[in-house]
mmCIF file of C-alpha atoms and ligand atoms in Angstrom:
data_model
loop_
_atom_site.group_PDB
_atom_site.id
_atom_site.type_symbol
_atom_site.label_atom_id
_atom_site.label_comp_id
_atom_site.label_asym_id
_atom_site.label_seq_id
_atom_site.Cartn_x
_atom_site.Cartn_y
_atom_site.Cartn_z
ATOM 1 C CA UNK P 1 0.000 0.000 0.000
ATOM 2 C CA UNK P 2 1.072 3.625 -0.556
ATOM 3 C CA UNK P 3 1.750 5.618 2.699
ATOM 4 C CA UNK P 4 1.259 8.984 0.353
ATOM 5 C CA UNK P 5 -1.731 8.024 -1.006
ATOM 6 C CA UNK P 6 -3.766 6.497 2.138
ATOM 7 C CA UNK P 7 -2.461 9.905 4.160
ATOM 8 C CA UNK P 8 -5.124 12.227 5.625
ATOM 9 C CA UNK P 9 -6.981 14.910 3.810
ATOM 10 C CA UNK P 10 -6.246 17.987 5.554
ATOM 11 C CA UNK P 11 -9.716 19.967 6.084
ATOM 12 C CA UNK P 12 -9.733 23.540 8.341
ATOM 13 C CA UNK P 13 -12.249 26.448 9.131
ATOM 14 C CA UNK P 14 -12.643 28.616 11.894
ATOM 15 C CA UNK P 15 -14.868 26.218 13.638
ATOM 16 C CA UNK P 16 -17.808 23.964 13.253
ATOM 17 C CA UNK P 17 -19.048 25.242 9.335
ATOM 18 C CA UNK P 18 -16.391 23.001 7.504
ATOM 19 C CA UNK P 19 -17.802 20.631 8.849
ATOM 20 C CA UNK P 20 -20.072 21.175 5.628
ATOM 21 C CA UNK P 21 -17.351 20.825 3.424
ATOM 22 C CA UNK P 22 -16.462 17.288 5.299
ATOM 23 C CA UNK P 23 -20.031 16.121 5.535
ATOM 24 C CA UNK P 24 -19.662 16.499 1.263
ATOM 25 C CA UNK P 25 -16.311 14.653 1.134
ATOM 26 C CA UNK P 26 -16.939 11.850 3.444
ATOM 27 C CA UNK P 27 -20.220 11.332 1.562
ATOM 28 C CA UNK P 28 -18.013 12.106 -2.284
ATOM 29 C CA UNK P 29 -15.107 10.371 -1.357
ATOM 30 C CA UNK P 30 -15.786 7.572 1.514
ATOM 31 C CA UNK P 31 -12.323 6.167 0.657
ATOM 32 C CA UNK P 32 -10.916 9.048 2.162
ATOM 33 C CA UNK P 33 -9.553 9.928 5.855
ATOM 34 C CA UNK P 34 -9.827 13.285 7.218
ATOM 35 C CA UNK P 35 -8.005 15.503 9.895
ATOM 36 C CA UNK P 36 -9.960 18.415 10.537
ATOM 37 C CA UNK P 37 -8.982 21.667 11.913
ATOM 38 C CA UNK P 38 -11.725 24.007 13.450
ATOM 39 C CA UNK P 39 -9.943 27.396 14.907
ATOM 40 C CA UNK P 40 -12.999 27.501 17.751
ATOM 41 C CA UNK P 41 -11.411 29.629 20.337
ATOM 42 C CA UNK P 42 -10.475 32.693 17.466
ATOM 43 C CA UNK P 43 -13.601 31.972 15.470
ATOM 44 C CA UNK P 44 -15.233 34.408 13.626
ATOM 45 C CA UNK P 45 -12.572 35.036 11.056
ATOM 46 C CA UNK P 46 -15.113 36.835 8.888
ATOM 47 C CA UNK P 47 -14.881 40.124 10.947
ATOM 48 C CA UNK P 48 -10.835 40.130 10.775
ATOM 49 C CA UNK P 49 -8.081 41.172 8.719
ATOM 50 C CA UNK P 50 -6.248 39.881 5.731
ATOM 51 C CA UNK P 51 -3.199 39.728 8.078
ATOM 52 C CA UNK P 52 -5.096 38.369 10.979
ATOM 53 C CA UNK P 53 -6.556 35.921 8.790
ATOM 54 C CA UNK P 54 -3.327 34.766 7.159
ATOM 55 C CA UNK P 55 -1.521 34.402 10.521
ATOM 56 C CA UNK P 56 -4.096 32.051 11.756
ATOM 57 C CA UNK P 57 -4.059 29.942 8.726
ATOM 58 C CA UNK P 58 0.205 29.453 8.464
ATOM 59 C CA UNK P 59 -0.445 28.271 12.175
ATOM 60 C CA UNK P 60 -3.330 25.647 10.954
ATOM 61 C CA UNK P 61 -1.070 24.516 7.924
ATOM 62 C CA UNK P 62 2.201 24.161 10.036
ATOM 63 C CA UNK P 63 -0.301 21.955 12.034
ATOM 64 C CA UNK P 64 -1.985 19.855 9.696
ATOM 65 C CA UNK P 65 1.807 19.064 8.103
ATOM 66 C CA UNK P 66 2.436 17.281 11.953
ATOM 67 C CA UNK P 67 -0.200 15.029 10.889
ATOM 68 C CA UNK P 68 1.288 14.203 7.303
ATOM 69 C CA UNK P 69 -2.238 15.070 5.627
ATOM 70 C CA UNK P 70 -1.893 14.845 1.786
ATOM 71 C CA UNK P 71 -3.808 17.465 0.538
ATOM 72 C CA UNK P 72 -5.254 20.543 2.280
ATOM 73 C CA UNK P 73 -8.562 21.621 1.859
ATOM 74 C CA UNK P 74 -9.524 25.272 3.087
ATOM 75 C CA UNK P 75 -12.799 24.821 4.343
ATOM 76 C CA UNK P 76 -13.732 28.314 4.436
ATOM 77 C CA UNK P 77 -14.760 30.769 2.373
ATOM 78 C CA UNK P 78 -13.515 33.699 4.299
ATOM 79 C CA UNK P 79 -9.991 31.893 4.562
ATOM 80 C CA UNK P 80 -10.258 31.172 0.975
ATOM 81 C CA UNK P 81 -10.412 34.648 -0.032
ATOM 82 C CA UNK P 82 -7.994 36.013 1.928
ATOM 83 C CA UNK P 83 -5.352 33.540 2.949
ATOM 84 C CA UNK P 84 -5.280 30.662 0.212
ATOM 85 C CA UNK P 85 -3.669 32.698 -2.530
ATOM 86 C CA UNK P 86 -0.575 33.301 0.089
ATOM 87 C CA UNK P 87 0.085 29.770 2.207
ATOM 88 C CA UNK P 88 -0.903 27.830 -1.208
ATOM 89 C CA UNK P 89 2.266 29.098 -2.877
ATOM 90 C CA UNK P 90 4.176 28.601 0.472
ATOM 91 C CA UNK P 91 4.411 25.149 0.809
ATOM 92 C CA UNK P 92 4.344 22.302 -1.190
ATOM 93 C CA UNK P 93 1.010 20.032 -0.527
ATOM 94 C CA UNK P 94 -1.806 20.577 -2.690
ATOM 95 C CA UNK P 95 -4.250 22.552 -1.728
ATOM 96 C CA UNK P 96 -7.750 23.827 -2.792
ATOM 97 C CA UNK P 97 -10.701 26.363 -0.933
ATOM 98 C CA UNK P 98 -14.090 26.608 -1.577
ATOM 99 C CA UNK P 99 -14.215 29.952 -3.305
ATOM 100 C CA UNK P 100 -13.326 29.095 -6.830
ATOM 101 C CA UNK P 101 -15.589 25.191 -7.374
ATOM 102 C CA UNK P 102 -18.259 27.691 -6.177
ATOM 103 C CA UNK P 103 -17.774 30.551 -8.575
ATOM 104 C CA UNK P 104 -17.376 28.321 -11.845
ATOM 105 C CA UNK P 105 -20.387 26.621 -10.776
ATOM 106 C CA UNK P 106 -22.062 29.718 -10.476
ATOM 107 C CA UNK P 107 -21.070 31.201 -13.548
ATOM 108 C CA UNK P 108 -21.978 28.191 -15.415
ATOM 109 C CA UNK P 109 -25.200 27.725 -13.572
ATOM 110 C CA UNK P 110 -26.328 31.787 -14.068
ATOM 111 C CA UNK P 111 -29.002 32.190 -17.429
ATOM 112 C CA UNK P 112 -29.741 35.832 -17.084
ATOM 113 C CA UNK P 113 -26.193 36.735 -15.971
ATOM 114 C CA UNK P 114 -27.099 38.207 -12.182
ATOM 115 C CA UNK P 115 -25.630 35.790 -9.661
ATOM 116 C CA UNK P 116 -26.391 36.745 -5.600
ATOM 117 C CA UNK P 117 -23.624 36.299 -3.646
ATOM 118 C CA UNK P 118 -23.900 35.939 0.635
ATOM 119 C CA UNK P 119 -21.138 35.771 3.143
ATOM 120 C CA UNK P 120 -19.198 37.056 5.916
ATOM 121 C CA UNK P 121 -17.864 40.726 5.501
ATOM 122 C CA UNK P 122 -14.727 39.706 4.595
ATOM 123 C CA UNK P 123 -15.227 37.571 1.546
ATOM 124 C CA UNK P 124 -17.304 39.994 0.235
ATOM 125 C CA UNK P 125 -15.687 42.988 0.579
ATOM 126 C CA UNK P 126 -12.181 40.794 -0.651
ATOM 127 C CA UNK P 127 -14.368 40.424 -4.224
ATOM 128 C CA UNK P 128 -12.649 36.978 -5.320
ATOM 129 C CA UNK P 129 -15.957 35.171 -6.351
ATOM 130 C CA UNK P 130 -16.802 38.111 -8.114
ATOM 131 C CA UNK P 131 -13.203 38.535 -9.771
ATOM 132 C CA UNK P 132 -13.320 34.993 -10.362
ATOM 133 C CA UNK P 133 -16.556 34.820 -12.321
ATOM 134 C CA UNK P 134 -15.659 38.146 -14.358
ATOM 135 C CA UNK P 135 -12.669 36.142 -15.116
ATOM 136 C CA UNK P 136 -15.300 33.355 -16.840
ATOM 137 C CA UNK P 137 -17.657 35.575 -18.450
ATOM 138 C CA UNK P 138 -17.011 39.166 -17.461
ATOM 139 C CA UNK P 139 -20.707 39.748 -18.707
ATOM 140 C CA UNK P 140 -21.734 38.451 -15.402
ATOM 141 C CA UNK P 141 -22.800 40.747 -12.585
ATOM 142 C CA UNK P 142 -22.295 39.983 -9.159
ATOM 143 C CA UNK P 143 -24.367 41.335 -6.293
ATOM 144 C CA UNK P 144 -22.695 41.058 -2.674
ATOM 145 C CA UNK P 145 -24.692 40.624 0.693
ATOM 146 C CA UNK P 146 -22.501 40.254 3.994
ATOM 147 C CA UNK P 147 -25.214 38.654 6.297
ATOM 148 C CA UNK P 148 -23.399 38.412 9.475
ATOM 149 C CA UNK P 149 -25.746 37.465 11.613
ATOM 150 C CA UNK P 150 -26.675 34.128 10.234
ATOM 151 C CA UNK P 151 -23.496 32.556 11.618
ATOM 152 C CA UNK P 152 -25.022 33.009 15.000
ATOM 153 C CA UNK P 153 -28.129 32.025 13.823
ATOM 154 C CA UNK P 154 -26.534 28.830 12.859
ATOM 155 C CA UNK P 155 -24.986 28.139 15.440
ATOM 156 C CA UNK P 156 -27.725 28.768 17.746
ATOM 157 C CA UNK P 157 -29.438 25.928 16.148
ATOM 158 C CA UNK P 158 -32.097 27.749 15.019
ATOM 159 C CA UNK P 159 -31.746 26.508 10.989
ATOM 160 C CA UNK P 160 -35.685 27.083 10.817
ATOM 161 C CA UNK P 161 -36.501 29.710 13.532
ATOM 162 C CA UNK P 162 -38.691 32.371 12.460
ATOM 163 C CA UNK P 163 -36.402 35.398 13.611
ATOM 164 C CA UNK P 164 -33.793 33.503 11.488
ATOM 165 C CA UNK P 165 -36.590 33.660 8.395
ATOM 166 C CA UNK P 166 -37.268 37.480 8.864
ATOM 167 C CA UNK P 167 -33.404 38.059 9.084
ATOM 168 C CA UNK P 168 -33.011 36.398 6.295
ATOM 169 C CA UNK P 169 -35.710 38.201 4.358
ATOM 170 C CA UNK P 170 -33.800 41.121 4.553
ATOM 171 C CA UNK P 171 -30.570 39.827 3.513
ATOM 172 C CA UNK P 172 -32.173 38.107 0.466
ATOM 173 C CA UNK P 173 -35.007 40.584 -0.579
ATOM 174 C CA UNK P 174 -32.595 43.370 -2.016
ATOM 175 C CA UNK P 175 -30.932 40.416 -4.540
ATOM 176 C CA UNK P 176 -34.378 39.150 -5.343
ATOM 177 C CA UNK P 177 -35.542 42.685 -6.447
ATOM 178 C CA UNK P 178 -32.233 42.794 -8.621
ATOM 179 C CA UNK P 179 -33.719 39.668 -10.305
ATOM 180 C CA UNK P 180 -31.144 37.452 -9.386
ATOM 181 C CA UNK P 181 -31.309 34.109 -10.498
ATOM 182 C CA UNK P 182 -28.391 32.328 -9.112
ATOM 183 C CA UNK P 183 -27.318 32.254 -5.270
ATOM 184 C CA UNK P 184 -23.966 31.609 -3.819
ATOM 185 C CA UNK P 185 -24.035 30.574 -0.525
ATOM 186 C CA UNK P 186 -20.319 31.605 0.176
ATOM 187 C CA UNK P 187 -20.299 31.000 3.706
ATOM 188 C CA UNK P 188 -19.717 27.678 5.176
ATOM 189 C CA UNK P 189 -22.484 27.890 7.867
ATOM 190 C CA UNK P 190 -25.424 28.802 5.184
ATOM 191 C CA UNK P 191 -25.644 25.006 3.827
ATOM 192 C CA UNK P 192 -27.393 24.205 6.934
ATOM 193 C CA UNK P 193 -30.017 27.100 6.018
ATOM 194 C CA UNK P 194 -30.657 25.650 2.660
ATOM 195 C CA UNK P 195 -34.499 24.719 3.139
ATOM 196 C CA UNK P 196 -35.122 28.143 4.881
ATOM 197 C CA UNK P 197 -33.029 30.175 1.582
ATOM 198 C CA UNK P 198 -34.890 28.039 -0.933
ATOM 199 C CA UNK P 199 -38.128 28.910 1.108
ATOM 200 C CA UNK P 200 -37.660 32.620 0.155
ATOM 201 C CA UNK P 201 -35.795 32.416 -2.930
ATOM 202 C CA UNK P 202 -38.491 30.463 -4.577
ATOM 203 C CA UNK P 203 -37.592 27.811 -7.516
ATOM 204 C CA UNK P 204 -36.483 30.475 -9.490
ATOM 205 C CA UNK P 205 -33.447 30.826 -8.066
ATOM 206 C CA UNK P 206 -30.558 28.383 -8.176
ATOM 207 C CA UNK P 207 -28.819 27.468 -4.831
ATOM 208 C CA UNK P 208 -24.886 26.874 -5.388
ATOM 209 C CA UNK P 209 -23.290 25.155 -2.599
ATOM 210 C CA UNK P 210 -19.392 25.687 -2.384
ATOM 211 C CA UNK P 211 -19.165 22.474 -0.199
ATOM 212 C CA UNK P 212 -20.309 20.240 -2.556
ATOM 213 C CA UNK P 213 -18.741 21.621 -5.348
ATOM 214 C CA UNK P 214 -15.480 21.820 -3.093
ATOM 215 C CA UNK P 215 -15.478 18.123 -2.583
ATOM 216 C CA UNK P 216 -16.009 16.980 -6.021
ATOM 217 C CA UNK P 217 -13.439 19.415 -7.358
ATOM 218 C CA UNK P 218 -10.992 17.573 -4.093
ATOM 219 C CA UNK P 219 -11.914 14.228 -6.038
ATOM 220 C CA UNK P 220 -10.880 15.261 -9.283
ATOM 221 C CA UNK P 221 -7.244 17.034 -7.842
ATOM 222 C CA UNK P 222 -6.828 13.769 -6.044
ATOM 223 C CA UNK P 223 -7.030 11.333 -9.498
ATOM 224 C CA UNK P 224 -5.090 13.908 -11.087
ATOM 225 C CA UNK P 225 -2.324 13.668 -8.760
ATOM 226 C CA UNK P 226 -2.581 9.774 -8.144
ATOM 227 C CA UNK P 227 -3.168 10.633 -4.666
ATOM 228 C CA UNK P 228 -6.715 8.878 -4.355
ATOM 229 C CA UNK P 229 -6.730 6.255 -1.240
ATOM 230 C CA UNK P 230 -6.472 2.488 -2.108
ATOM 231 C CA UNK P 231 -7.997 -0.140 0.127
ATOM 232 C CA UNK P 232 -9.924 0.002 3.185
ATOM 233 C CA UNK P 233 -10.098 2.191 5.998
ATOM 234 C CA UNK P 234 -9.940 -0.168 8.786
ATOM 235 C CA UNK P 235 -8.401 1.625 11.654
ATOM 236 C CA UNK P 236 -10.557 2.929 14.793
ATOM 237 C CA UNK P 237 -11.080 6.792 13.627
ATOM 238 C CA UNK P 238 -10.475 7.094 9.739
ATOM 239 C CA UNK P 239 -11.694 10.896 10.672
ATOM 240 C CA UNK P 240 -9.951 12.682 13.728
ATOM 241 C CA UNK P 241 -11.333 16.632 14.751
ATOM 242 C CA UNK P 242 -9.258 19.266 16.468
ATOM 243 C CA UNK P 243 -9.695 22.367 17.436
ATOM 244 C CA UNK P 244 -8.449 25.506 19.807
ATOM 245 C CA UNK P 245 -10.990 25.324 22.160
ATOM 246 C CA UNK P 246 -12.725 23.299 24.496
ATOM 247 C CA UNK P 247 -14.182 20.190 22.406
ATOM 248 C CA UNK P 248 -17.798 19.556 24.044
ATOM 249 C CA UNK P 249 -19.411 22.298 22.253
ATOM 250 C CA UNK P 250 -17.625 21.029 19.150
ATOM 251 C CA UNK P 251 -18.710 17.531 19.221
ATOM 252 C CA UNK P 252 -22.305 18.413 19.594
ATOM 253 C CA UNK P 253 -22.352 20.150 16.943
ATOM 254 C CA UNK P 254 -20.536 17.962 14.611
ATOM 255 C CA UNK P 255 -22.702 14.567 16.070
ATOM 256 C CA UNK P 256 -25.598 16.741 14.861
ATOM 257 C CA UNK P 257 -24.742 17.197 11.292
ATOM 258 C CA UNK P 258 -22.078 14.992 9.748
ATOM 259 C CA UNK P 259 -22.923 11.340 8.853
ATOM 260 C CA UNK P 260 -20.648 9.551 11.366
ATOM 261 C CA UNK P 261 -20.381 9.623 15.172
ATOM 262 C CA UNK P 262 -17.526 11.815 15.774
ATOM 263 C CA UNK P 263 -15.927 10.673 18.975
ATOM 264 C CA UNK P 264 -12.340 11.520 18.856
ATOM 265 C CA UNK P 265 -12.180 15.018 18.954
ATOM 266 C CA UNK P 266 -8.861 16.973 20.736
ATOM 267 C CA UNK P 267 -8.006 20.594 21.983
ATOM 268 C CA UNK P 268 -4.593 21.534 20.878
ATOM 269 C CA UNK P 269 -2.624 24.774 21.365
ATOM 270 C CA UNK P 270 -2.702 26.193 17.922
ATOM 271 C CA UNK P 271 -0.647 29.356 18.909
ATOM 272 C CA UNK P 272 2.281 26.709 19.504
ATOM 273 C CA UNK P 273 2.517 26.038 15.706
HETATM 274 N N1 DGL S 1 -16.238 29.735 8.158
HETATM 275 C C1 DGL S 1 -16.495 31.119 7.878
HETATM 276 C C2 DGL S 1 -16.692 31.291 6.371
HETATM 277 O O1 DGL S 1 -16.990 30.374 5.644
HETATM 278 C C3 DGL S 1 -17.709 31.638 8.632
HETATM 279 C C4 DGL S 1 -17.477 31.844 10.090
HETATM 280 C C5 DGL S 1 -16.447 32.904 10.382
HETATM 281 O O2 DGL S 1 -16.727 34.120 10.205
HETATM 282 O O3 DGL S 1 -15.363 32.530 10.776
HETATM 283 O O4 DGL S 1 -16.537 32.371 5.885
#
């Protein structure tokens, strides 16, 4: 068996919303182990700096490298925009984020060329799924919406809460009455507000998911490579968690949405790395 090729897939966000980008590649690519990352005690990154955010994720990769992962995948959007361009061409294992599967998608999916795009502040205001698209078909227009209070929302649990249905009225309603017909959900978190987006969106719209595009565009940079696993996975946890704060809160929430029971979860000391 190949060591390289049965190695860990390196997965980090801030916290518990990748966890949306490893629900899609344990269900894409069961094959596959996982270390994830989730940066829970300096979580929200999508309220900080370029610099801030860049700091954080150098620490993450010179920690995912301890556990020989294989490929890294950049499990959030806001990380993706500002940080991926930078650490990518610092080291040496491949690496994708979730910003560019989720544009192409987009601009392939878009008919009347107005795509909606939601997420943190930062990703946003950085402009990369817009310069990405552009870059595609620069016919395209691409309205922004930072809608920071839905990763609260999320997090609170409440995925189909009322006050999260009127807050999210007035995110969407301003790209609705631009007659978009294509949504982005570039935040990590906003998957698990699909039903409640579609709700008000109506079947007009198109929902892209960045997660799902994320993990087939993993499968196809893992053939490409040869780096896809061979055999089984036979050992005790094919899929380990860790993250910067305490891990209760953690495990919760990951027992409530990923398709496995996530017992081995571990607090590290990221600032070490
Ligand atoms: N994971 C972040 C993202 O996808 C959302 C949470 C945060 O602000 O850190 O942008």
């Amino acid at each position: 068996m190949n060591d390289r090729k049965n190695a860990p897939i390196g997965v980090f966000d801030s916290g518990v919303g990748g966890l949306t980008v490893a629900r899609e590649i344990m269900r894409n690519l069961p094959g596959e182990r996982i270390v994830y990352f989730g940066d829970t005690a300096r979580v929200p990154y999508g309220t900080k700096s370029k610099e801030t955010v860049l700091r954080y994720s150098r620490q993450i990769v010179r920690f995912l490298k301890t556990q020989n992962v294989k490929t890294i995948v950049v499990a959030c959007n806001t990380a993706s925009a500002l940080a991926l361009e930078t650490i990518q061409q610092e080291t040496d294992i491949p690496m994708i984020g979730v910003v560019k599967p989720g544009a192409k998608v987009a601009a392939e999916t878009t008919r009347n060329n107005k795509i909606g795009l939601i997420g943190t502040s930062a990703t946003v205001k950085s402009d990369l799924y817009r310069t990405i698209i552009q870059e595609i078909n620069p016919d395209i227009q691409v309205i922004g919406q930072a809608c920071p209070l839905f990763v609260p929302l999320v997090e609170e649990g409440w995925w189909k809460d009322p006050v999260t249905v009127e807050v999210a009225k007035r995110y969407l309603d301003p790209l609705l009455e631009q007659g978009i017909d294509t949504l982005i959900l570039g935040c990590t978190h906003y998957p698990l507000l699909r039903s409640l987006l579609r709700g008000i969106a109506g079947d007009q719209v198109t929902l892209v998911n960045p997660a799902y595009e994320t993990a087939r565009a993993l499968g196809r940079l893992l053939r490409e490579q040869d780096l896809e696993a061979e055999g089984k996975k036979e050992e005790e946890f094919p899929y380990r968690f860790y993250v910067s704060d305490e891990e209760a809160h953690f495990q919760r929430f990951a027992n409530s949405i990923l398709p496995y029971d996530v017992k081995m979860t571990k607090q590290i000391n990221i600032e070490e790395y």
